[in-house]
Amino acid sequence: MNQTLTLIAAVAVCSGTAFIAGRLSSENSRDTASGEFAEPGVNAGSPASALSDLPVGPRAVGQSRAHELRQRGSTNFSSGDATVRMEAIMNNPDPLARTEEWLRFVKGLGPDEIEEVVVDFRAKDLARYNLSEYSMLLTAWAKFDPLTALDYAKENTGTPFARQTILTSWATTDPVGAMKWAEANHDGEGANPWMVGVIRGIAASDPERATELMNGMPYSRERGEALFAVQGHYLKQGPEAARNWAMSIEDERLRAGAISRIAENLARTDPVGTADWLQATESEGANRAMTEVMARMAETDTDAAIAYFEAIGDEQLKSRALEGITDQLAEKDPQAALSLINSNPSLASDDVYREFVWGTRDQDPALGAATISRIADADDRNRTYRRYLGRWLRNDREAAAGWINQNQLPQNVMRSVERMVERMDNADR
């Protein structure tokens, strides 16, 4: 892979990392400031993040010189201090021009410049808001000297983002070397976070090996991140390849996760075909995935979704389908959603009622609140009362208070509601 394609791919890697990466707290304040984070998630971030109008960090040392270059419209990237040129580009308010200039700038950096640029990029707090650009820098550094880049990241960062990005870049050209480093630098019995970077790097060129490495990981957040990386390759090969890959995974829990994620992606363009696949699959993963698929189907054609639901033979699968339809229908027509539930009482699980309750929160909050009592699990029911009524009180205190005063609620729920109202009163003073 040439360097241009590798750097462009770094944008996708960064965006994909955001899908699985997000809310994990940094291990120290320095890394929180740098914007390095990693946590699994269900949905990918926007693939266009590199082109979005991202804010830049504080303009510190070198601002006046960078501003002067920008005012002149300088695009001479072959001379001058690299860190000054870096800041001049990052101060460009045009996101498209900034991305184009940044790509040229990173490609033009020499091995004796790139570490200084990375250090300055982080020192100016630019990584906090510009992860795509930061990822490109790390990717380019890995092409020159992955070991030095990894040593720097190990010494100066406390979260996996930088090291995983470097390993992803390194693995595209030297998978064996990257793999050896990942194995040698992991201690303990838990999942190896560095192997995630290796898997991302080889997923396109050697998906079988990437799948093998993923299968060897214990149940963990890291395994979920690896799953996300590998599934992307098979989804690009088409629905059949993606479905076959998901079904080939030996670990039952991992296979269920793969089925769910593949189904969620395929349902965006073919909800009926995806639902047919799930019916034929007959697994817990397929049952769980049916909720999302039927929600997708109901989003575009509620009548077709209900007709499909009624033809499902398996009761457990049908209950999941009802949950998905309820999720969408309750937002559009709460009374129609409740009628559908009432027509299928044996399929109305706590999950179905919960989806209905939250679906009505804007259209008919009183109806949603009245339905919470149908949730069978007491802890789940009381938790839903507290969260739902708290939201309603914040949005429309008079209507919510009127409903609460007219209905008998569990004592612990009433105490929670009273404390919420007290806090709201104190906040208003």
Coordinates of C-alpha atoms in Angstrom, one line a residue:
M1 CA 0.0 0.0 0.0
N2 CA 1.5 3.4 -0.9
Q3 CA 1.8 6.1 1.7
T4 CA -1.0 8.2 0.2
L5 CA -3.5 5.4 0.5
T6 CA -2.2 4.5 4.0
L7 CA -2.6 8.0 5.3
I8 CA -6.1 8.2 3.8
A9 CA -6.9 4.9 5.4
A10 CA -5.8 6.4 8.7
V11 CA -8.8 8.6 8.6
A12 CA -11.1 5.6 8.3
V13 CA -9.2 3.9 11.1
C14 CA -9.6 6.9 13.3
S15 CA -13.4 7.1 12.6
G16 CA -13.8 3.4 13.1
T17 CA -12.0 3.7 16.4
A18 CA -14.5 6.2 17.5
F19 CA -17.2 3.5 16.9
I20 CA -15.6 1.3 19.4
A21 CA -13.7 3.9 21.2
G22 CA -15.5 6.9 22.9
R23 CA -16.1 7.3 26.6
L24 CA -13.2 5.5 28.3
S25 CA -11.6 7.8 30.8
S26 CA -7.9 8.5 30.3
E27 CA -5.5 6.9 32.6
N28 CA -4.0 10.3 33.4
S29 CA -4.7 13.9 32.7
R30 CA -2.1 14.2 30.1
D31 CA -3.8 11.7 27.8
T32 CA -7.2 13.1 28.5
A33 CA -5.9 16.4 27.1
S34 CA -4.5 14.7 24.1
G35 CA -7.8 13.2 23.1
E36 CA -6.6 9.6 23.2
F37 CA -9.4 7.3 24.2
A38 CA -10.8 3.9 23.5
E39 CA -14.1 2.2 24.3
P40 CA -16.3 -0.2 22.4
G41 CA -19.6 0.9 21.1
V42 CA -22.5 -0.2 18.7
N43 CA -22.4 2.4 16.1
A44 CA -19.5 3.7 14.1
G45 CA -18.6 7.4 14.0
S46 CA -19.0 9.5 10.9
P47 CA -16.7 8.3 8.2
A48 CA -16.4 12.0 7.1
S49 CA -14.8 13.1 10.3
A50 CA -11.6 14.2 8.6
L51 CA -13.7 16.7 6.5
S52 CA -15.8 18.0 9.2
D53 CA -15.2 21.5 10.6
L54 CA -13.4 20.4 13.7
P55 CA -12.3 23.0 16.2
V56 CA -8.6 23.4 16.7
G57 CA -6.9 23.6 20.1
P58 CA -5.3 26.6 21.8
R59 CA -3.0 28.6 19.6
A60 CA 0.2 28.7 21.7
V61 CA 3.8 29.0 20.7
G62 CA 4.5 30.2 17.1
Q63 CA 1.0 31.7 16.6
S64 CA 2.2 34.9 15.1
R65 CA 4.4 33.2 12.5
A66 CA 1.8 30.7 11.6
H67 CA -0.8 33.4 11.3
E68 CA 1.6 35.3 9.0
L69 CA 2.0 32.3 6.7
R70 CA -1.7 31.8 6.6
Q71 CA -2.4 35.4 5.8
R72 CA 0.1 35.1 2.8
G73 CA -1.7 32.0 1.7
S74 CA 1.6 30.1 1.9
T75 CA 1.5 26.5 0.6
N76 CA 5.3 26.0 0.5
F77 CA 5.7 22.8 2.4
S78 CA 9.3 22.1 1.4
S79 CA 10.9 24.8 3.5
G80 CA 10.6 26.4 6.9
D81 CA 10.1 25.1 10.4
A82 CA 7.8 22.0 10.3
T83 CA 5.9 22.9 13.5
V84 CA 5.2 26.4 12.2
R85 CA 3.9 25.0 8.9
M86 CA 1.8 22.5 10.9
E87 CA 0.1 25.3 12.9
A88 CA -0.5 27.4 9.8
I89 CA -2.4 24.5 8.3
M90 CA -4.4 23.7 11.4
N91 CA -5.5 27.4 11.6
N92 CA -7.1 27.1 8.2
P93 CA -10.8 27.6 8.8
D94 CA -11.8 25.7 5.6
P95 CA -12.1 22.0 6.6
L96 CA -11.6 20.7 3.0
A97 CA -8.6 22.8 2.2
R98 CA -7.2 22.0 5.7
T99 CA -7.5 18.3 5.1
E100 CA -5.9 18.5 1.6
E101 CA -3.0 20.6 2.9
W102 CA -2.5 18.4 5.9
L103 CA -2.2 15.3 3.7
R104 CA 0.4 17.0 1.6
F105 CA 2.2 18.2 4.7
V106 CA 2.4 14.8 6.4
K107 CA 3.5 13.1 3.2
G108 CA 6.3 15.6 2.9
L109 CA 7.7 15.2 6.4
G110 CA 11.0 13.6 6.7
P111 CA 12.0 11.0 9.4
D112 CA 14.0 13.7 11.2
E113 CA 11.0 16.0 11.5
I114 CA 8.0 13.9 12.3
E115 CA 8.7 13.2 16.0
E116 CA 9.1 17.0 16.6
V117 CA 5.7 17.6 14.9
V118 CA 4.0 14.9 16.9
V119 CA 5.4 16.3 20.2
D120 CA 4.3 19.9 19.2
F121 CA 0.9 18.7 18.0
R122 CA 0.2 17.2 21.4
A123 CA 1.8 20.1 23.3
K124 CA -0.5 22.6 21.6
D125 CA -3.5 20.3 22.6
L126 CA -4.4 19.9 18.9
A127 CA -5.0 16.1 19.3
R128 CA -8.0 16.7 21.5
Y129 CA -10.2 17.9 18.7
N130 CA -8.3 16.7 15.6
L131 CA -8.0 12.9 15.9
S132 CA -8.0 12.3 12.2
E133 CA -5.0 14.6 11.7
Y134 CA -3.3 13.1 14.7
S135 CA -3.9 9.6 13.4
M136 CA -2.3 10.5 10.0
L137 CA 0.8 11.7 11.8
L138 CA 1.1 8.5 13.8
T139 CA 0.5 6.4 10.7
A140 CA 3.3 8.3 8.8
W141 CA 5.7 8.0 11.7
A142 CA 5.1 4.2 11.8
K143 CA 6.2 4.0 8.2
F144 CA 9.6 5.6 9.1
D145 CA 10.3 4.1 12.5
P146 CA 7.5 2.1 14.2
L147 CA 9.7 1.2 17.2
T148 CA 10.6 4.7 18.0
A149 CA 7.0 5.8 17.6
L150 CA 5.8 3.1 19.9
D151 CA 8.5 3.9 22.5
Y152 CA 7.3 7.5 22.4
A153 CA 3.6 6.5 22.7
K154 CA 4.4 4.1 25.5
E155 CA 6.3 6.8 27.5
N156 CA 3.9 9.7 26.9
T157 CA 0.4 8.2 26.5
G158 CA -1.7 6.1 28.8
T159 CA -4.5 4.9 26.6
P160 CA -4.3 2.5 23.6
F161 CA -5.2 4.9 20.8
A162 CA -1.7 6.0 19.8
R163 CA -0.1 2.6 20.0
Q164 CA -2.9 0.9 18.3
T165 CA -2.8 3.4 15.4
I166 CA 1.0 2.9 15.1
L167 CA 0.6 -0.9 15.1
T168 CA -2.2 -0.7 12.5
S169 CA 0.2 1.2 10.2
W170 CA 3.1 -1.1 10.9
A171 CA 1.1 -4.3 10.4
T172 CA 0.2 -3.3 6.8
T173 CA 3.8 -3.7 5.8
D174 CA 5.3 -5.9 8.5
P175 CA 2.6 -7.9 10.2
V176 CA 5.1 -10.3 11.8
G177 CA 7.1 -7.5 13.3
A178 CA 4.0 -5.8 14.6
M179 CA 2.6 -9.0 16.0
K180 CA 5.8 -9.8 17.8
W181 CA 5.8 -6.3 19.4
A182 CA 2.2 -6.7 20.5
E183 CA 2.9 -10.1 22.1
A184 CA 6.1 -8.9 23.8
N185 CA 4.5 -5.8 25.3
H186 CA 1.4 -7.3 26.8
D187 CA 1.4 -8.5 30.4
G188 CA -1.3 -10.3 32.3
E189 CA -4.0 -12.8 31.3
G190 CA -6.6 -10.3 29.9
A191 CA -7.1 -9.5 26.2
N192 CA -4.1 -7.9 24.5
P193 CA -5.1 -4.4 23.5
W194 CA -2.1 -4.1 21.1
M195 CA -3.3 -7.1 19.1
V196 CA -6.4 -4.9 18.1
G197 CA -4.0 -2.6 16.2
V198 CA -2.4 -5.6 14.4
I199 CA -5.8 -7.0 13.5
R200 CA -6.9 -3.7 12.0
G201 CA -3.8 -3.5 10.0
I202 CA -4.1 -7.0 8.4
A203 CA -7.9 -7.3 8.2
A204 CA -8.0 -6.3 4.5
S205 CA -4.9 -8.2 3.3
D206 CA -5.3 -11.3 5.4
P207 CA -8.8 -11.5 6.8
E208 CA -8.4 -15.2 7.7
R209 CA -5.4 -14.5 9.9
A210 CA -7.2 -11.5 11.4
T211 CA -10.2 -13.7 12.2
E212 CA -7.9 -16.3 13.8
L213 CA -6.3 -13.7 16.0
M214 CA -9.7 -12.3 17.0
N215 CA -10.9 -15.8 17.8
G216 CA -8.0 -16.3 20.1
M217 CA -8.9 -13.3 22.3
P218 CA -10.9 -13.8 25.5
Y219 CA -14.3 -12.1 25.9
S220 CA -13.5 -8.5 26.3
R221 CA -13.9 -4.9 25.0
E222 CA -10.8 -5.5 22.9
R223 CA -12.4 -8.6 21.3
G224 CA -15.4 -6.4 20.4
E225 CA -13.1 -3.8 18.8
A226 CA -11.3 -6.6 16.8
L227 CA -14.7 -7.9 15.7
F228 CA -15.6 -4.4 14.4
A229 CA -12.4 -4.2 12.5
V230 CA -12.7 -7.6 10.7
Q231 CA -16.4 -7.3 9.9
G232 CA -15.7 -4.2 7.9
H233 CA -13.6 -6.2 5.4
Y234 CA -16.3 -8.8 4.9
L235 CA -19.1 -6.3 4.6
K236 CA -17.2 -4.8 1.7
Q237 CA -17.2 -8.2 0.0
G238 CA -21.0 -8.3 0.0
P239 CA -23.9 -9.7 2.0
E240 CA -23.2 -13.4 1.3
A241 CA -19.5 -13.1 2.3
A242 CA -20.4 -11.2 5.5
R243 CA -23.1 -13.7 6.5
N244 CA -20.8 -16.7 5.8
W245 CA -18.0 -15.1 7.9
A246 CA -20.3 -14.5 10.8
M247 CA -21.6 -18.0 10.8
S248 CA -18.1 -19.5 10.6
I249 CA -17.0 -18.1 14.0
E250 CA -16.6 -20.9 16.5
D251 CA -17.1 -19.1 19.8
E252 CA -20.8 -19.0 20.4
R253 CA -20.8 -15.6 22.2
L254 CA -18.5 -14.0 19.6
R255 CA -20.6 -15.5 16.8
A256 CA -23.7 -14.0 18.3
G257 CA -22.1 -10.6 18.3
A258 CA -20.9 -11.0 14.7
I259 CA -24.4 -12.0 13.6
S260 CA -26.0 -9.0 15.4
R261 CA -23.5 -6.5 13.9
I262 CA -23.7 -7.9 10.4
A263 CA -27.5 -8.0 10.5
E264 CA -27.6 -4.4 11.7
N265 CA -25.5 -3.3 8.7
L266 CA -27.3 -5.4 6.1
A267 CA -30.7 -4.3 7.3
R268 CA -29.9 -0.7 6.2
T269 CA -30.4 -1.7 2.6
D270 CA -32.2 -5.1 2.7
P271 CA -34.2 -5.5 5.9
V272 CA -36.5 -8.3 4.5
G273 CA -33.6 -10.3 3.2
T274 CA -31.7 -9.9 6.5
A275 CA -34.8 -10.9 8.5
D276 CA -35.1 -14.0 6.3
W277 CA -31.5 -14.9 7.1
L278 CA -32.0 -14.5 10.8
Q279 CA -35.1 -16.8 10.7
A280 CA -33.0 -19.5 9.0
T281 CA -30.1 -19.0 11.4
E282 CA -31.8 -20.2 14.6
S283 CA -29.5 -18.8 17.2
E284 CA -29.7 -16.5 20.2
G285 CA -27.6 -14.0 18.3
A286 CA -30.1 -14.1 15.4
N287 CA -33.0 -13.6 17.9
R288 CA -31.4 -10.5 19.4
A289 CA -30.5 -9.1 16.0
M290 CA -34.2 -9.4 14.8
T291 CA -35.1 -6.4 17.0
E292 CA -32.9 -4.0 15.1
V293 CA -33.8 -5.5 11.7
M294 CA -37.5 -5.2 12.3
A295 CA -37.1 -1.6 13.6
R296 CA -35.4 -0.8 10.3
M297 CA -38.2 -2.4 8.4
A298 CA -40.8 -0.6 10.3
E299 CA -39.0 2.7 9.9
T300 CA -39.6 2.6 6.1
D301 CA -42.9 0.6 5.9
T302 CA -44.8 -0.2 9.1
D303 CA -47.5 -2.2 7.3
A304 CA -44.9 -4.4 5.6
A305 CA -43.1 -4.9 8.9
I306 CA -46.3 -5.9 10.7
A307 CA -47.2 -8.4 7.9
Y308 CA -43.8 -9.9 8.2
F309 CA -44.0 -10.1 11.9
E310 CA -47.4 -11.9 11.8
A311 CA -45.9 -14.6 9.5
I312 CA -43.0 -15.5 11.8
G313 CA -43.5 -19.0 13.3
D314 CA -40.9 -19.0 16.2
E315 CA -42.4 -17.4 19.3
Q316 CA -39.1 -16.1 20.7
L317 CA -38.1 -14.6 17.3
K318 CA -41.5 -13.1 17.0
S319 CA -41.3 -11.4 20.4
R320 CA -38.0 -9.8 19.3
A321 CA -39.7 -8.7 16.1
L322 CA -42.5 -7.1 18.1
E323 CA -40.0 -5.3 20.1
G324 CA -38.4 -3.8 17.0
I325 CA -41.7 -2.7 15.5
T326 CA -42.8 -1.2 18.8
D327 CA -39.7 0.8 19.0
Q328 CA -40.6 2.6 15.7
L329 CA -44.4 2.6 15.9
A330 CA -44.6 4.0 19.4
E331 CA -42.8 7.2 18.2
K332 CA -45.3 7.7 15.3
D333 CA -48.6 6.4 16.7
P334 CA -48.5 5.3 20.4
Q335 CA -52.1 4.1 20.3
A336 CA -51.5 1.8 17.3
A337 CA -48.3 0.5 18.9
L338 CA -50.2 -0.3 22.1
S339 CA -53.0 -2.0 20.2
L340 CA -50.5 -4.2 18.4
I341 CA -49.0 -5.2 21.8
N342 CA -52.4 -5.9 23.3
S343 CA -53.2 -8.1 20.3
N344 CA -50.2 -10.2 21.1
P345 CA -50.0 -10.5 25.0
S346 CA -48.0 -13.7 25.0
L347 CA -45.2 -12.0 23.1
A348 CA -45.2 -8.8 25.1
S349 CA -41.9 -9.2 27.1
D350 CA -40.5 -6.6 29.4
D351 CA -38.3 -5.5 26.6
V352 CA -41.4 -4.9 24.4
Y353 CA -43.0 -2.7 27.1
R354 CA -39.8 -0.8 27.8
E355 CA -39.4 0.0 24.1
F356 CA -43.0 1.2 24.0
V357 CA -42.6 3.3 27.1
W358 CA -39.6 5.2 25.8
G359 CA -41.1 5.4 22.3
T360 CA -44.0 7.4 23.7
R361 CA -41.9 9.9 25.7
D362 CA -42.5 12.8 23.3
Q363 CA -45.9 11.9 21.6
D364 CA -47.8 10.7 24.7
P365 CA -45.8 10.7 27.9
A366 CA -48.8 10.0 30.1
L367 CA -49.6 6.8 28.1
G368 CA -46.0 5.7 28.5
A369 CA -45.9 6.3 32.2
A370 CA -49.2 4.4 32.6
T371 CA -47.6 1.4 30.8
I372 CA -44.6 1.1 33.0
S373 CA -46.6 -0.9 35.5
R374 CA -46.8 -3.7 33.0
I375 CA -43.0 -4.4 33.3
A376 CA -42.9 -7.6 35.3
D377 CA -39.4 -7.3 36.8
A378 CA -39.7 -5.1 39.8
D379 CA -36.2 -3.6 39.7
D380 CA -36.5 -2.9 36.0
R381 CA -40.0 -1.4 36.5
N382 CA -38.9 0.9 39.3
R383 CA -35.7 1.9 37.5
T384 CA -37.8 2.8 34.4
Y385 CA -40.3 4.8 36.6
R386 CA -37.4 6.9 38.0
R387 CA -35.7 7.6 34.7
Y388 CA -38.9 8.2 32.7
L389 CA -40.6 10.4 35.3
G390 CA -37.4 12.3 35.9
R391 CA -37.2 13.1 32.2
W392 CA -40.9 14.1 32.1
L393 CA -40.5 16.4 35.1
R394 CA -37.6 18.2 33.5
N395 CA -39.5 18.7 30.2
D396 CA -43.0 19.4 31.5
R397 CA -43.1 19.6 35.2
E398 CA -46.8 20.6 35.5
A399 CA -48.1 17.7 33.4
A400 CA -45.7 15.2 35.0
A401 CA -46.6 16.3 38.6
G402 CA -50.3 16.1 37.7
W403 CA -50.0 12.5 36.5
I404 CA -47.9 11.5 39.5
N405 CA -50.4 13.0 42.0
Q406 CA -53.2 11.1 40.4
N407 CA -51.5 7.7 40.3
Q408 CA -50.4 5.2 43.0
L409 CA -46.6 4.6 42.7
P410 CA -44.3 2.4 44.7
Q411 CA -43.0 4.1 47.8
N412 CA -39.3 4.0 46.8
V413 CA -40.2 5.5 43.4
M414 CA -42.2 8.3 45.2
R415 CA -39.2 9.0 47.4
S416 CA -37.0 9.3 44.4
V417 CA -39.4 11.6 42.7
E418 CA -39.6 13.8 45.8
R419 CA -35.8 14.1 45.9
M420 CA -35.8 15.0 42.1
V421 CA -38.3 17.8 42.7
E422 CA -36.4 19.1 45.7
R423 CA -33.2 19.2 43.6
M424 CA -35.0 21.1 40.8
D425 CA -36.4 23.6 43.3
N426 CA -33.0 24.2 44.8
A427 CA -31.5 24.6 41.3
D428 CA -34.1 27.3 40.5
R429 CA -33.3 29.4 43.6

